[in-house]
Amino acid sequence: MIDFNSLQQKTVSLCIVGLGYVGLPLAVHLAKHFSVIGFDINQKRIAALRNHVDDTGEVSTEELQTSSLKF
């Protein structure tokens, strides 16, 4: 069982599945406090996000550059 202390200490990671209009902003925000992995089946989307580009406009390039979110 995962407890909150494990999340705070970043000994375990959260995974957000689906990095669209809701998932990406959620993942970026959670990554400010926890270790987060973002997953999406769209490989082009992941490639763009790795280059700090969000085609939906929900998250800025600066937010993606400074985020600890992993894809």
Coordinates of N, CA and C in Angstrom, one line a residue:
M1 N 0.8 -1.2 0.0 CA 0.0 0.0 0.0 C 0.9 1.2 0.0
I2 N 0.5 2.2 -0.8 CA 1.3 3.4 -0.9 C 0.7 4.4 0.1
D3 N 1.5 5.1 0.9 CA 1.0 6.1 1.8 C 1.5 7.5 1.4
F4 N 0.9 8.5 2.0 CA 1.2 9.9 1.6 C 2.7 10.2 1.8
N5 N 3.3 9.7 2.9 CA 4.7 9.9 3.2 C 5.6 9.5 2.0
S6 N 5.3 8.3 1.5 CA 6.1 7.8 0.3 C 6.0 8.7 -0.9
L7 N 4.8 9.3 -1.1 CA 4.6 10.3 -2.1 C 5.4 11.5 -1.9
Q8 N 5.4 12.0 -0.6 CA 6.1 13.3 -0.3 C 7.6 13.1 -0.4
Q9 N 8.1 11.9 0.0 CA 9.5 11.6 0.0 C 10.0 11.2 -1.4
K10 N 9.0 11.1 -2.3 CA 9.3 10.8 -3.7 C 10.0 9.4 -3.9
T11 N 9.6 8.5 -3.0 CA 10.2 7.1 -3.1 C 9.3 6.3 -4.0
V12 N 8.1 6.8 -4.3 CA 7.2 6.2 -5.3 C 6.7 7.3 -6.2
S13 N 6.3 6.9 -7.4 CA 5.8 7.8 -8.4 C 4.3 7.7 -8.6
L14 N 3.7 8.8 -9.0 CA 2.3 8.8 -9.5 C 2.4 8.7 -11.0
C15 N 1.4 8.1 -11.6 CA 1.3 8.0 -13.1 C 0.0 8.6 -13.5
I16 N 0.1 9.6 -14.4 CA -1.1 10.2 -15.0 C -1.2 9.6 -16.4
V17 N -2.3 8.9 -16.7 CA -2.6 8.3 -18.0 C -3.5 9.2 -18.8
G18 N -3.0 9.6 -20.0 CA -3.7 10.5 -20.8 C -3.3 12.0 -20.6
L19 N -2.6 12.5 -21.5 CA -2.0 13.9 -21.3 C -2.7 14.9 -22.2
G20 N -4.0 14.9 -22.1 CA -4.8 15.9 -22.9 C -5.1 17.1 -22.1
Y21 N -6.3 17.7 -22.3 CA -6.7 19.0 -21.7 C -6.7 18.9 -20.2
V22 N -7.0 17.7 -19.6 CA -7.1 17.6 -18.2 C -5.9 16.9 -17.6
G23 N -5.4 15.9 -18.2 CA -4.3 15.1 -17.7 C -3.0 15.9 -17.6
L24 N -2.6 16.6 -18.7 CA -1.3 17.3 -18.7 C -1.3 18.4 -17.6
P25 N -2.2 19.3 -17.5 CA -2.2 20.3 -16.4 C -2.1 19.6 -15.0
L26 N -2.9 18.6 -14.9 CA -2.9 17.8 -13.6 C -1.5 17.3 -13.3
A27 N -0.9 16.7 -14.3 CA 0.4 16.1 -14.1 C 1.5 17.1 -13.8
V28 N 1.4 18.2 -14.5 CA 2.4 19.3 -14.3 C 2.3 19.9 -12.9
H29 N 1.0 20.1 -12.5 CA 0.8 20.6 -11.1 C 1.3 19.6 -10.0
L30 N 0.9 18.3 -10.2 CA 1.3 17.3 -9.2 C 2.8 17.2 -9.2
A31 N 3.5 17.4 -10.3 CA 5.0 17.2 -10.4 C 5.7 18.3 -9.6
K32 N 5.0 19.3 -9.2 CA 5.6 20.4 -8.3 C 5.8 19.8 -6.9
H33 N 5.1 18.7 -6.6 CA 5.1 18.2 -5.2 C 5.5 16.8 -5.1
F34 N 5.3 16.0 -6.2 CA 5.6 14.6 -6.2 C 6.3 14.1 -7.4
S35 N 6.8 12.9 -7.4 CA 7.4 12.3 -8.6 C 6.3 11.8 -9.5
V36 N 6.2 12.3 -10.7 CA 5.1 12.0 -11.6 C 5.6 11.6 -13.0
I37 N 5.0 10.5 -13.5 CA 5.2 10.0 -14.8 C 4.0 10.2 -15.6
G38 N 4.1 10.9 -16.8 CA 2.9 11.1 -17.7 C 3.0 10.1 -18.8
F39 N 1.8 9.5 -19.1 CA 1.7 8.5 -20.1 C 0.6 8.8 -21.1
D40 N 0.9 8.7 -22.4 CA -0.1 8.9 -23.4 C 0.3 7.9 -24.6
I41 N -0.7 7.4 -25.3 CA -0.5 6.5 -26.3 C -0.1 7.1 -27.6
N42 N -0.3 8.5 -27.7 CA 0.1 9.2 -28.9 C 1.6 9.6 -28.8
Q43 N 2.4 8.9 -29.6 CA 3.8 9.1 -29.6 C 4.3 10.5 -30.1
K44 N 3.5 11.0 -31.0 CA 3.8 12.4 -31.5 C 3.6 13.4 -30.3
R45 N 2.5 13.2 -29.6 CA 2.2 14.1 -28.4 C 3.4 14.0 -27.4
I46 N 3.8 12.8 -27.1 CA 4.9 12.7 -26.1 C 6.2 13.3 -26.6
A47 N 6.5 13.2 -27.9 CA 7.7 13.8 -28.5 C 7.6 15.3 -28.4
A48 N 6.4 15.9 -28.7 CA 6.2 17.3 -28.6 C 6.4 17.8 -27.1
L49 N 5.8 17.1 -26.2 CA 5.9 17.4 -24.8 C 7.3 17.4 -24.3
R50 N 8.1 16.4 -24.8 CA 9.5 16.3 -24.4 C 10.3 17.5 -25.0
N51 N 9.8 18.1 -26.0 CA 10.4 19.3 -26.6 C 9.7 20.6 -26.0
H52 N 8.9 20.4 -24.9 CA 8.3 21.5 -24.2 C 7.2 22.2 -25.0
V53 N 6.5 21.5 -25.9 CA 5.5 22.1 -26.7 C 4.2 21.4 -26.4
D54 N 3.2 22.2 -25.9 CA 1.8 21.6 -25.7 C 0.9 22.2 -26.8
D55 N 0.5 21.4 -27.7 CA -0.4 21.9 -28.8 C -1.8 22.3 -28.3
T56 N -2.2 21.8 -27.2 CA -3.5 22.2 -26.6 C -3.5 23.6 -26.0
G57 N -2.3 24.1 -25.7 CA -2.2 25.4 -25.1 C -2.6 25.5 -23.6
E58 N -2.8 24.3 -23.0 CA -3.1 24.3 -21.6 C -1.9 24.6 -20.7
V59 N -0.7 24.2 -21.1 CA 0.5 24.4 -20.3 C 1.5 25.1 -21.1
S60 N 2.1 26.1 -20.5 CA 3.1 26.9 -21.3 C 4.4 26.2 -21.5
T61 N 5.2 26.7 -22.4 CA 6.5 26.1 -22.7 C 7.4 26.2 -21.4
E62 N 7.3 27.4 -20.7 CA 8.1 27.6 -19.5 C 7.7 26.6 -18.4
E63 N 6.4 26.3 -18.3 CA 6.0 25.3 -17.3 C 6.5 24.0 -17.6
L64 N 6.5 23.6 -18.8 CA 7.1 22.3 -19.2 C 8.6 22.2 -19.0
Q65 N 9.3 23.3 -19.3 CA 10.7 23.3 -19.2 C 11.1 23.2 -17.7
T66 N 10.4 23.8 -16.8 CA 10.7 23.8 -15.4 C 10.1 22.6 -14.6
S67 N 9.2 21.9 -15.2 CA 8.6 20.8 -14.6 C 9.5 19.5 -14.4
S68 N 9.3 18.8 -13.4 CA 10.1 17.6 -13.2 C 9.3 16.4 -13.7
L69 N 8.2 16.6 -14.4 CA 7.4 15.6 -15.0 C 8.2 14.8 -16.0
K70 N 8.1 13.4 -15.9 CA 8.8 12.5 -16.8 C 7.7 11.9 -17.8
F71 N 8.1 11.6 -19.0 CA 7.2 11.0 -20.0 C 7.6 9.6 -20.3

